Structure formats: structure tokens, C-alpha cells
mmCIF file of C-alpha atoms in Angstrom:
data_model
loop_
_atom_site.group_PDB
_atom_site.id
_atom_site.type_symbol
_atom_site.label_atom_id
_atom_site.label_comp_id
_atom_site.label_asym_id
_atom_site.label_seq_id
_atom_site.Cartn_x
_atom_site.Cartn_y
_atom_site.Cartn_z
ATOM 1 C CA MET R 24 17.051 -14.644 10.863
ATOM 2 C CA SER R 25 13.824 -15.925 9.223
ATOM 3 C CA LEU R 26 12.222 -14.314 6.323
ATOM 4 C CA LEU R 27 9.323 -13.569 8.515
ATOM 5 C CA GLN R 28 11.577 -12.054 11.101
ATOM 6 C CA VAL R 29 12.838 -9.684 8.254
ATOM 7 C CA ILE R 30 9.372 -8.664 7.090
ATOM 8 C CA ASP R 31 8.315 -7.771 10.648
ATOM 9 C CA ALA R 32 11.311 -6.054 11.733
ATOM 10 C CA PRO R 33 10.969 -2.425 12.709
ATOM 11 C CA GLY R 34 11.229 0.006 9.820
ATOM 12 C CA SER R 35 11.408 -2.862 7.290
ATOM 13 C CA GLY R 36 10.523 -2.158 3.683
ATOM 14 C CA CYS R 37 11.347 -2.760 0.198
ATOM 15 C CA GLY R 38 14.533 -4.318 -0.146
ATOM 16 C CA THR R 39 15.389 -3.091 3.551
ATOM 17 C CA ARG R 40 17.391 -4.975 6.012
ATOM 18 C CA SER R 41 16.114 -5.598 9.602
ATOM 19 C CA ALA R 42 16.849 -2.678 12.138
ATOM 20 C CA SER R 43 18.484 -3.017 15.607
ATOM 21 C CA ALA R 44 15.627 -3.909 18.527
ATOM 22 C CA PRO R 45 14.147 -1.031 20.023
ATOM 23 C CA PRO R 46 14.352 -0.617 23.776
ATOM 24 C CA ALA R 47 12.492 -3.395 25.641
ATOM 25 C CA ASN R 48 10.918 -0.851 28.205
ATOM 26 C CA ALA R 49 9.189 1.455 25.813
ATOM 27 C CA GLY R 50 5.374 2.319 26.373
ATOM 28 C CA SER R 51 2.649 -0.470 25.531
ATOM 29 C CA VAL R 52 0.800 -0.069 22.172
ATOM 30 C CA LEU R 53 -2.610 -0.052 23.892
ATOM 31 C CA ASN R 54 -1.485 3.347 25.427
ATOM 32 C CA VAL R 55 -0.242 4.533 22.186
ATOM 33 C CA LEU R 56 -3.254 3.680 20.281
ATOM 34 C CA ASP R 57 -5.934 4.750 22.865
ATOM 35 C CA GLY R 58 -4.422 8.019 23.490
ATOM 36 C CA PRO R 59 -6.960 10.997 23.060
ATOM 37 C CA ALA R 60 -6.439 12.646 19.729
ATOM 38 C CA PRO R 61 -5.713 16.397 19.903
ATOM 39 C CA ALA R 62 -8.691 18.806 19.722
ATOM 40 C CA ALA R 63 -7.377 21.198 17.207
ATOM 41 C CA ARG R 64 -5.153 20.995 13.983
ATOM 42 C CA PRO R 65 -1.463 21.551 14.738
ATOM 43 C CA ALA R 66 -0.001 24.907 13.643
ATOM 44 C CA ARG R 67 2.887 23.093 12.094
ATOM 45 C CA LYS R 68 4.222 19.611 11.296
ATOM 46 C CA ARG R 69 5.338 17.445 14.254
ATOM 47 C CA ARG R 70 9.243 16.909 14.355
ATOM 48 C CA LEU R 71 10.224 13.455 13.077
ATOM 49 C CA PRO R 72 11.286 11.044 15.509
ATOM 50 C CA GLU R 73 14.602 9.446 15.384
ATOM 51 C CA TRP R 74 13.429 5.960 14.155
ATOM 52 C CA LEU R 75 11.754 7.795 11.061
ATOM 53 C CA ARG R 76 15.287 8.677 9.544
ATOM 54 C CA ARG R 77 15.951 6.921 6.115
ATOM 55 C CA PRO R 78 19.055 5.861 4.388
ATOM 56 C CA LEU R 79 21.137 7.677 1.861
ATOM 57 C CA PRO R 80 20.549 6.418 -1.891
ATOM 58 C CA ALA R 81 22.728 4.034 -3.343
ATOM 59 C CA ALA R 82 24.139 3.468 -6.608
ATOM 60 C CA GLY R 83 21.055 1.192 -7.890
ATOM 61 C CA MET R 84 18.767 4.223 -7.601
ATOM 62 C CA ALA R 85 20.125 6.135 -10.655
ATOM 63 C CA PHE R 86 19.431 2.868 -12.967
ATOM 64 C CA THR R 87 15.773 2.697 -11.782
ATOM 65 C CA ASP R 88 15.546 6.416 -12.255
ATOM 66 C CA GLU R 89 16.817 6.184 -15.832
ATOM 67 C CA VAL R 90 14.538 3.354 -16.658
ATOM 68 C CA ILE R 91 11.301 5.102 -15.351
ATOM 69 C CA ARG R 92 12.473 8.216 -17.410
ATOM 70 C CA ASP R 93 13.208 6.385 -20.524
ATOM 71 C CA LEU R 94 9.790 4.847 -20.542
ATOM 72 C CA ASP R 95 7.896 7.855 -19.411
ATOM 73 C CA LEU R 96 6.359 6.174 -16.737
ATOM 74 C CA VAL R 97 4.686 7.110 -13.204
ATOM 75 C CA THR R 98 5.533 5.655 -9.945
ATOM 76 C CA VAL R 99 3.750 6.010 -6.811
ATOM 77 C CA CYS R 100 6.958 6.253 -5.095
ATOM 78 C CA GLU R 101 7.238 9.857 -6.343
ATOM 79 C CA SER R 102 3.558 10.988 -6.667
ATOM 80 C CA ALA R 103 2.711 9.676 -3.064
ATOM 81 C CA LYS R 104 6.128 11.166 -1.584
ATOM 82 C CA CYS R 105 7.041 7.757 -0.325
ATOM 83 C CA PRO R 106 9.827 7.635 2.372
ATOM 84 C CA ASN R 107 11.044 4.331 1.036
ATOM 85 C CA ARG R 108 11.748 5.717 -2.685
ATOM 86 C CA THR R 109 15.788 6.162 -2.227
ATOM 87 C CA GLU R 110 15.859 2.842 -0.593
ATOM 88 C CA CYS R 111 13.553 0.646 -2.897
ATOM 89 C CA TRP R 112 15.034 2.505 -6.085
ATOM 90 C CA SER R 113 18.428 1.797 -4.905
ATOM 91 C CA HIS R 114 17.533 -2.083 -5.127
ATOM 92 C CA LYS R 115 15.763 -1.565 -8.620
ATOM 93 C CA THR R 116 12.505 -1.689 -7.177
ATOM 94 C CA ALA R 117 9.674 0.350 -7.873
ATOM 95 C CA THR R 118 5.698 0.513 -7.558
ATOM 96 C CA LEU R 119 4.282 1.498 -11.118
ATOM 97 C CA MET R 120 1.253 3.625 -11.238
ATOM 98 C CA ILE R 121 -0.946 3.358 -14.215
ATOM 99 C CA ALA R 122 -3.883 5.340 -15.678
ATOM 100 C CA GLY R 123 -2.168 8.626 -15.149
ATOM 101 C CA ASN R 124 -0.935 10.936 -12.471
ATOM 102 C CA VAL R 125 -4.014 12.690 -11.435
ATOM 103 C CA CYS R 126 -6.576 11.340 -9.047
ATOM 104 C CA THR R 127 -10.311 12.123 -9.079
ATOM 105 C CA ARG R 128 -10.573 11.825 -5.320
ATOM 106 C CA PRO R 129 -9.544 14.527 -2.845
ATOM 107 C CA CYS R 130 -8.351 11.893 0.133
ATOM 108 C CA GLY R 131 -6.812 14.031 2.927
ATOM 109 C CA PHE R 132 -3.737 11.646 3.310
ATOM 110 C CA CYS R 133 -2.363 11.623 -0.160
ATOM 111 C CA SER R 134 -0.201 13.904 -2.151
ATOM 112 C CA VAL R 135 -1.020 12.327 -5.595
ATOM 113 C CA PRO R 136 -1.947 15.489 -7.781
ATOM 114 C CA LYS R 137 -5.695 16.023 -8.165
ATOM 115 C CA GLY R 138 -7.921 17.607 -10.682
ATOM 116 C CA LYS R 139 -8.724 17.228 -14.557
ATOM 117 C CA THR R 140 -7.600 13.664 -15.741
ATOM 118 C CA GLU R 141 -5.986 13.014 -19.106
ATOM 119 C CA ALA R 142 -7.051 10.109 -21.627
ATOM 120 C CA LEU R 143 -5.558 6.685 -20.874
ATOM 121 C CA GLN R 144 -2.209 5.946 -22.837
ATOM 122 C CA LEU R 145 -3.000 2.844 -24.982
ATOM 123 C CA ASP R 146 0.756 2.082 -25.113
ATOM 124 C CA GLU R 147 1.184 2.195 -21.381
ATOM 125 C CA PRO R 148 0.867 -1.687 -20.740
ATOM 126 C CA ASP R 149 3.541 -2.348 -23.194
ATOM 127 C CA ARG R 150 5.852 0.422 -21.428
ATOM 128 C CA VAL R 151 4.721 -0.946 -18.047
ATOM 129 C CA ALA R 152 5.728 -4.520 -19.165
ATOM 130 C CA GLU R 153 9.011 -3.276 -20.673
ATOM 131 C CA ALA R 154 10.014 -1.635 -17.323
ATOM 132 C CA ALA R 155 9.274 -4.720 -15.420
ATOM 133 C CA LYS R 156 11.723 -6.617 -17.529
ATOM 134 C CA ARG R 157 14.501 -4.282 -17.575
ATOM 135 C CA LEU R 158 14.478 -3.912 -13.899
ATOM 136 C CA GLY R 159 14.464 -7.790 -13.577
ATOM 137 C CA LEU R 160 11.471 -7.796 -11.107
ATOM 138 C CA GLU R 161 10.428 -11.142 -9.994
ATOM 139 C CA HIS R 162 7.348 -9.579 -8.315
ATOM 140 C CA VAL R 163 5.821 -6.652 -10.149
ATOM 141 C CA VAL R 164 3.634 -4.274 -8.158
ATOM 142 C CA LEU R 165 0.922 -2.206 -9.999
ATOM 143 C CA THR R 166 -1.227 0.458 -8.708
ATOM 144 C CA SER R 167 -3.147 3.482 -9.999
ATOM 145 C CA VAL R 168 -4.880 6.521 -9.205
ATOM 146 C CA THR R 169 -8.805 6.590 -8.990
ATOM 147 C CA ARG R 170 -10.386 7.128 -12.440
ATOM 148 C CA ASP R 171 -14.022 7.882 -11.381
ATOM 149 C CA ASP R 172 -14.363 9.834 -14.641
ATOM 150 C CA LEU R 173 -14.392 6.437 -16.484
ATOM 151 C CA PRO R 174 -17.019 4.307 -17.011
ATOM 152 C CA ASP R 175 -15.208 1.182 -15.887
ATOM 153 C CA GLY R 176 -12.850 3.060 -13.484
ATOM 154 C CA GLY R 177 -9.887 1.949 -15.669
ATOM 155 C CA ALA R 178 -10.395 -1.676 -15.031
ATOM 156 C CA ALA R 179 -9.908 -2.780 -18.525
ATOM 157 C CA HIS R 180 -6.694 -0.746 -18.595
ATOM 158 C CA TRP R 181 -5.541 -2.570 -15.640
ATOM 159 C CA ALA R 182 -6.305 -5.907 -17.195
ATOM 160 C CA ALA R 183 -4.286 -5.018 -20.135
ATOM 161 C CA CYS R 184 -1.237 -4.103 -17.924
ATOM 162 C CA VAL R 185 -1.364 -7.212 -16.205
ATOM 163 C CA VAL R 186 -1.686 -9.447 -19.330
ATOM 164 C CA ALA R 187 1.291 -7.336 -20.774
ATOM 165 C CA VAL R 188 3.546 -7.866 -17.858
ATOM 166 C CA ARG R 189 2.707 -11.529 -17.788
ATOM 167 C CA GLU R 190 3.668 -12.102 -21.441
ATOM 168 C CA ALA R 191 6.657 -9.877 -21.460
ATOM 169 C CA CYS R 192 8.457 -11.242 -18.336
ATOM 170 C CA GLU R 193 10.105 -14.467 -17.395
ATOM 171 C CA GLU R 194 8.290 -17.258 -16.590
ATOM 172 C CA GLY R 195 7.511 -17.433 -12.816
ATOM 173 C CA VAL R 196 7.048 -13.632 -12.400
ATOM 174 C CA THR R 197 4.360 -12.721 -10.078
ATOM 175 C CA ILE R 198 2.051 -9.703 -10.107
ATOM 176 C CA GLU R 199 0.287 -7.812 -7.394
ATOM 177 C CA VAL R 200 -2.443 -5.384 -8.162
ATOM 178 C CA LEU R 201 -3.183 -2.545 -5.605
ATOM 179 C CA THR R 202 -6.480 -1.161 -7.088
ATOM 180 C CA PRO R 203 -9.023 1.648 -6.298
ATOM 181 C CA ASP R 204 -12.568 0.542 -5.558
ATOM 182 C CA PHE R 205 -14.136 0.951 -8.912
ATOM 183 C CA ARG R 206 -16.868 2.648 -7.031
ATOM 184 C CA GLY R 207 -18.186 -0.815 -6.236
ATOM 185 C CA ASN R 208 -18.709 -1.817 -10.037
ATOM 186 C CA VAL R 209 -18.696 -5.410 -9.709
ATOM 187 C CA LYS R 210 -18.176 -5.948 -13.286
ATOM 188 C CA ALA R 211 -15.173 -3.852 -13.304
ATOM 189 C CA ILE R 212 -13.835 -5.798 -10.293
ATOM 190 C CA ASP R 213 -14.242 -8.998 -12.220
ATOM 191 C CA THR R 214 -12.427 -7.606 -15.244
ATOM 192 C CA VAL R 215 -9.030 -7.171 -12.875
ATOM 193 C CA ILE R 216 -9.783 -10.422 -11.152
ATOM 194 C CA ASP R 217 -10.034 -12.254 -14.654
ATOM 195 C CA SER R 218 -6.496 -10.883 -15.741
ATOM 196 C CA ARG R 219 -5.326 -13.331 -13.023
ATOM 197 C CA PRO R 220 -3.029 -11.344 -10.821
ATOM 198 C CA ASP R 221 -1.210 -13.517 -8.230
ATOM 199 C CA VAL R 222 -2.348 -11.007 -5.237
ATOM 200 C CA PHE R 223 -5.268 -8.705 -5.032
ATOM 201 C CA ASN R 224 -4.566 -5.646 -2.798
ATOM 202 C CA HIS R 225 -6.831 -2.898 -1.773
ATOM 203 C CA ASN R 226 -6.407 -0.607 0.992
ATOM 204 C CA THR R 227 -8.639 -0.019 3.816
ATOM 205 C CA GLU R 228 -6.391 2.987 4.912
ATOM 206 C CA THR R 229 -8.017 3.654 8.572
ATOM 207 C CA VAL R 230 -11.105 2.936 10.473
ATOM 208 C CA PRO R 231 -14.506 3.610 9.669
ATOM 209 C CA ARG R 232 -14.967 6.778 11.913
ATOM 210 C CA LEU R 233 -12.252 8.456 10.127
ATOM 211 C CA TYR R 234 -13.290 7.614 6.412
ATOM 212 C CA HIS R 235 -15.251 10.921 6.076
ATOM 213 C CA ARG R 236 -11.974 13.025 6.983
ATOM 214 C CA VAL R 237 -9.109 10.526 5.509
ATOM 215 C CA ARG R 238 -11.055 9.015 2.419
ATOM 216 C CA ARG R 239 -13.248 11.262 1.326
ATOM 217 C CA ASN R 240 -15.714 9.848 -1.391
ATOM 218 C CA ALA R 241 -14.806 6.223 -0.459
ATOM 219 C CA ASP R 242 -16.970 3.930 1.554
ATOM 220 C CA TYR R 243 -15.842 1.364 4.116
ATOM 221 C CA GLN R 244 -18.400 -1.126 3.459
ATOM 222 C CA ARG R 245 -17.629 -0.962 -0.250
ATOM 223 C CA THR R 246 -13.838 -1.698 0.643
ATOM 224 C CA LEU R 247 -14.984 -4.856 2.348
ATOM 225 C CA ASP R 248 -17.311 -5.915 -0.461
ATOM 226 C CA LEU R 249 -14.334 -5.696 -2.951
ATOM 227 C CA LEU R 250 -12.259 -7.890 -0.939
ATOM 228 C CA ALA R 251 -15.074 -10.283 -0.366
ATOM 229 C CA ARG R 252 -15.786 -10.312 -4.186
ATOM 230 C CA VAL R 253 -12.156 -11.256 -5.092
ATOM 231 C CA LYS R 254 -12.570 -14.247 -2.583
ATOM 232 C CA ASP R 255 -15.891 -15.217 -3.961
ATOM 233 C CA ARG R 256 -14.938 -15.397 -7.584
ATOM 234 C CA ALA R 257 -11.209 -16.422 -7.273
ATOM 235 C CA PRO R 258 -11.074 -18.195 -3.708
ATOM 236 C CA GLU R 259 -7.342 -19.288 -4.472
ATOM 237 C CA MET R 260 -6.196 -15.668 -5.154
ATOM 238 C CA PRO R 261 -4.541 -14.076 -1.851
ATOM 239 C CA THR R 262 -6.049 -10.926 -1.004
ATOM 240 C CA LYS R 263 -4.283 -7.983 1.070
ATOM 241 C CA SER R 264 -5.034 -4.955 2.644
ATOM 242 C CA GLY R 265 -3.444 -1.998 4.548
ATOM 243 C CA LEU R 266 -3.892 0.655 7.151
ATOM 244 C CA MET R 267 -2.053 3.691 8.278
ATOM 245 C CA LEU R 268 -1.749 4.334 11.945
ATOM 246 C CA GLY R 269 -1.347 7.567 13.701
ATOM 247 C CA LEU R 270 -4.423 9.376 12.376
ATOM 248 C CA GLY R 271 -6.275 9.026 15.583
ATOM 249 C CA GLU R 272 -7.714 5.550 15.668
ATOM 250 C CA THR R 273 -8.145 3.709 18.880
ATOM 251 C CA ARG R 274 -7.145 0.366 19.673
ATOM 252 C CA GLU R 275 -10.781 -1.045 19.505
ATOM 253 C CA GLU R 276 -11.269 0.488 16.228
ATOM 254 C CA LEU R 277 -8.357 -0.919 14.922
ATOM 255 C CA LEU R 278 -9.080 -4.380 16.040
ATOM 256 C CA ASP R 279 -12.641 -4.359 14.786
ATOM 257 C CA THR R 280 -11.605 -3.116 11.465
ATOM 258 C CA CYS R 281 -9.008 -5.785 11.018
ATOM 259 C CA ALA R 282 -11.554 -8.384 12.381
ATOM 260 C CA ASP R 283 -13.838 -7.279 9.556
ATOM 261 C CA LEU R 284 -10.984 -7.811 6.970
ATOM 262 C CA ARG R 285 -10.687 -11.389 8.404
ATOM 263 C CA ALA R 286 -14.356 -12.064 7.907
ATOM 264 C CA VAL R 287 -14.094 -11.187 4.127
ATOM 265 C CA GLY R 288 -11.293 -13.555 3.768
ATOM 266 C CA CYS R 289 -8.358 -11.176 3.687
ATOM 267 C CA GLU R 290 -4.817 -13.222 4.369
ATOM 268 C CA MET R 291 -2.263 -10.402 4.111
ATOM 269 C CA LEU R 292 -1.922 -7.202 6.070
ATOM 270 C CA THR R 293 0.281 -4.075 6.175
ATOM 271 C CA LEU R 294 0.431 -1.490 9.080
ATOM 272 C CA GLY R 295 2.420 1.548 8.682
ATOM 273 C CA GLN R 296 2.941 5.045 10.145
ATOM 274 C CA TYR R 297 0.855 7.801 8.363
ATOM 275 C CA LEU R 298 3.346 10.909 7.327
ATOM 276 C CA GLN R 299 2.141 14.108 6.524
ATOM 277 C CA PRO R 300 3.297 14.520 3.098
ATOM 278 C CA THR R 301 2.710 18.497 2.880
ATOM 279 C CA GLY R 302 1.275 20.999 5.371
ATOM 280 C CA GLN R 303 -1.945 21.005 3.466
ATOM 281 C CA HIS R 304 -2.648 17.466 4.318
ATOM 282 C CA LEU R 305 -3.950 15.834 7.554
ATOM 283 C CA PRO R 306 -1.765 16.109 10.556
ATOM 284 C CA VAL R 307 -0.208 13.198 12.245
ATOM 285 C CA GLU R 308 -1.927 12.656 15.563
ATOM 286 C CA ARG R 309 0.719 10.474 16.918
ATOM 287 C CA TYR R 310 3.926 8.536 16.037
ATOM 288 C CA VAL R 311 3.841 5.021 16.824
ATOM 289 C CA PRO R 312 7.220 3.641 18.025
ATOM 290 C CA PRO R 313 8.650 0.368 16.086
ATOM 291 C CA GLU R 314 8.316 -1.809 19.098
ATOM 292 C CA GLU R 315 4.742 -1.024 19.325
ATOM 293 C CA PHE R 316 4.205 -1.833 15.777
ATOM 294 C CA ASP R 317 5.760 -5.195 16.584
ATOM 295 C CA GLU R 318 3.094 -5.615 19.479
ATOM 296 C CA VAL R 319 0.059 -4.551 16.764
ATOM 297 C CA GLY R 320 1.300 -7.000 14.407
ATOM 298 C CA GLU R 321 1.088 -9.828 16.882
ATOM 299 C CA LEU R 322 -2.458 -8.663 17.782
ATOM 300 C CA MET R 323 -3.207 -9.111 13.992
ATOM 301 C CA ARG R 324 -1.670 -12.301 14.108
ATOM 302 C CA GLY R 325 -3.900 -13.384 16.753
ATOM 303 C CA LEU R 326 -6.828 -12.493 14.472
ATOM 304 C CA GLY R 327 -5.854 -15.146 11.964
ATOM 305 C CA PHE R 328 -3.995 -13.065 9.306
ATOM 306 C CA GLY R 329 -1.671 -15.611 7.456
ATOM 307 C CA LEU R 330 1.008 -12.771 7.094
ATOM 308 C CA VAL R 331 1.411 -9.372 8.625
ATOM 309 C CA ALA R 332 4.027 -6.591 7.988
ATOM 310 C CA SER R 333 4.076 -4.045 10.599
ATOM 311 C CA GLY R 334 6.326 -1.135 11.260
ATOM 312 C CA PRO R 335 6.733 2.525 10.775
ATOM 313 C CA PHE R 336 7.839 2.516 7.119
ATOM 314 C CA VAL R 337 5.537 -0.362 5.818
ATOM 315 C CA ARG R 338 3.604 0.552 3.073
ATOM 316 C CA SER R 339 1.352 -1.298 0.789
ATOM 317 C CA SER R 340 4.367 -2.804 -1.420
ATOM 318 C CA TYR R 341 6.857 -3.378 1.498
ATOM 319 C CA HIS R 342 8.547 -6.657 0.986
ATOM 320 C CA ALA R 343 5.557 -7.262 -1.184
ATOM 321 C CA GLY R 344 7.470 -10.120 -3.131
ATOM 322 C CA GLU R 345 8.657 -11.935 0.282
ATOM 323 C CA MET R 346 5.266 -11.731 1.623
ATOM 324 C CA LYS R 347 3.807 -13.317 -1.386
ATOM 325 C CA ASP R 348 6.329 -15.889 -1.528
ATOM 326 C CA VAL R 349 5.748 -17.057 2.131
ATOM 327 C CA LEU R 350 1.981 -16.937 1.857
ATOM 328 C CA THR R 351 2.422 -19.005 -1.360
ATOM 329 C CA ALA R 352 4.700 -21.308 0.596
ATOM 330 C CA ASN R 353 2.439 -21.803 3.468
ATOM 331 C CA TRP R 354 -1.029 -22.075 1.774
ATOM 332 C CA THR R 355 -0.296 -24.196 -1.388
#
């Protein structure tokens, strides 16, 4: 099986192996995406379908946990209740979250704590770099909470973390940043670009119609403008974005949104199933079966994305290193 097949396999993720092919006679993705959304919020969380079960943790998970605790770091794996945490940590892979564990935006899908933020920890870049070194990461994925309370949104801190990882790790390590939108502050965006990450990722999350409900205080055009700015300032730097399915989007909205991403030069795309982290968060409108994620992925390749990871458990950092390697091999 080729690497591209592994990446696109249903339910694939960070360190995952390909799953068995789903039944060929399942419903069309067009039917799933176009189905009417429920008029009222469900009284309780939907029962998870069979294909959303996760494997038990393996031995490597304890090592990853020890490194994270010893260096007093935060991971989005825990804060966002990622369903892939046990699997990824078992493979000594984690997505480090910088700039604290409290976000300034009340997004309806995210379980990262909201409220009063704390001062940035000036030694965090060194601790992040040490974690990447101890885990032996060849591709380091960094993300952060949104820090609208800071004049630069934390951009200088972002740059310091990228530089620290680059200096501490073996030659050849690659770094992917998954940033907030910095409220459209071009100077802040340029600060991160100038630290020279290998991949610049900023998630679109959902279609424009749902932004007011899913991404409160965010702006769809601001997301596109950020990705366009990266390409304008660093044309050779791959850009990446991701969306969640199952929030009530239609086929036309999904295609239009991804066409907008292609129009600003985005080459890499992740598509995954939205999962309600707690009863206080947005409900799942529908669960999209694995085979229909495959069909969606093919539709997106038809739009011209160089690399697409599409599956129920796909998240922003799913197979991030492999995606970057394939893109680099094909585009350089």
C-alpha cells in the first residue's frame, strides 16, 4: 500500500495503520452531506457508530505522558479531548499547545478552557524544544490557544518556539505551525512566517454560514486572508487547512469553501468528523461514514489540492509528517 493510500484510509490518524475497507454499498456522500439538519438541538448526545471506536493505549503512551508532565507542557490532545490521543501518544507523538491552556474565544465546538489567561511563560520555547528532542520527533506540530488579550496575539512567542525547536533538534527536523488568526494582524502573521516553519496551517473549521455558531468571534474572510498572506510572503511554504464535517454543512457549501481555499493557494487539506466533546458543546448533526469521507476526499482532489487526508478521525495533525513528506517530494 502506498503512503497516499495509508493517509487516505478510513479512520487513519497520527501513527495509525489503514483500516479495513467499508462496505461498497453504503450511501452516497452527497446524500449524507445534503440531508436536512435537525430543527432542534438533541436532548442528549448521539450514540457513536461502530466505526468511531478507538484502540486501547499501548506501552509508548506512558513515555509520552512522562515527557509532557516532566516538562510541564500542554497538549491539544488533552485540552481538546482528541479521540486519537491514546493512539498518537502510544507512538510517541503529540501536538504541543503553546501560550497557555486558556482561550479567549468561546467557540462552540472546542473544549479548551475559556476565561482569564495567564502571562506567557518565557521558558516555554526551551521546554517545547526539549520535549520534541526527547520524543525524537522528526516532524513537530505546534498549536496554541487564541490570545486576543495580547497585542500581537502571541506571535513573537510563536516565533521563539519555532526557532528553539529548530536549534535543539537534529538537522532535517520539520516544523508545522497551526496558528490562530491573530485577528488579521498582518505584522503578527509575518512574525510567524519569518520564523520559517516548514508548513503553515490555519483551520477553516466549517463553512461560512455556520461561522456565527461554530467559530464565534472568528471571520471567514480573515481566515482566507491569512492563508493568502502566507503565500504572498513565502510562496514556497506549503499552506494547510482543515474542516470538520457533521455540523450541518451541505455539499455545495463544502465544495464552495474548499474552492475558496484553493483560490488562495492552499495545497493541503484535512477533513474529519466533528465529535461533541461534552453535552455543553454543539451537537453532532450527522455522522459521516468512512466510505463517504473517501468520496469527499476524491471530490477535493478534483479541486486541485495536492494532498488530502479525509476520514472520521482525521484531525489537523493527523499524519502531519507523512503529508508534509509527500507534498515536499512532489512539489520540490
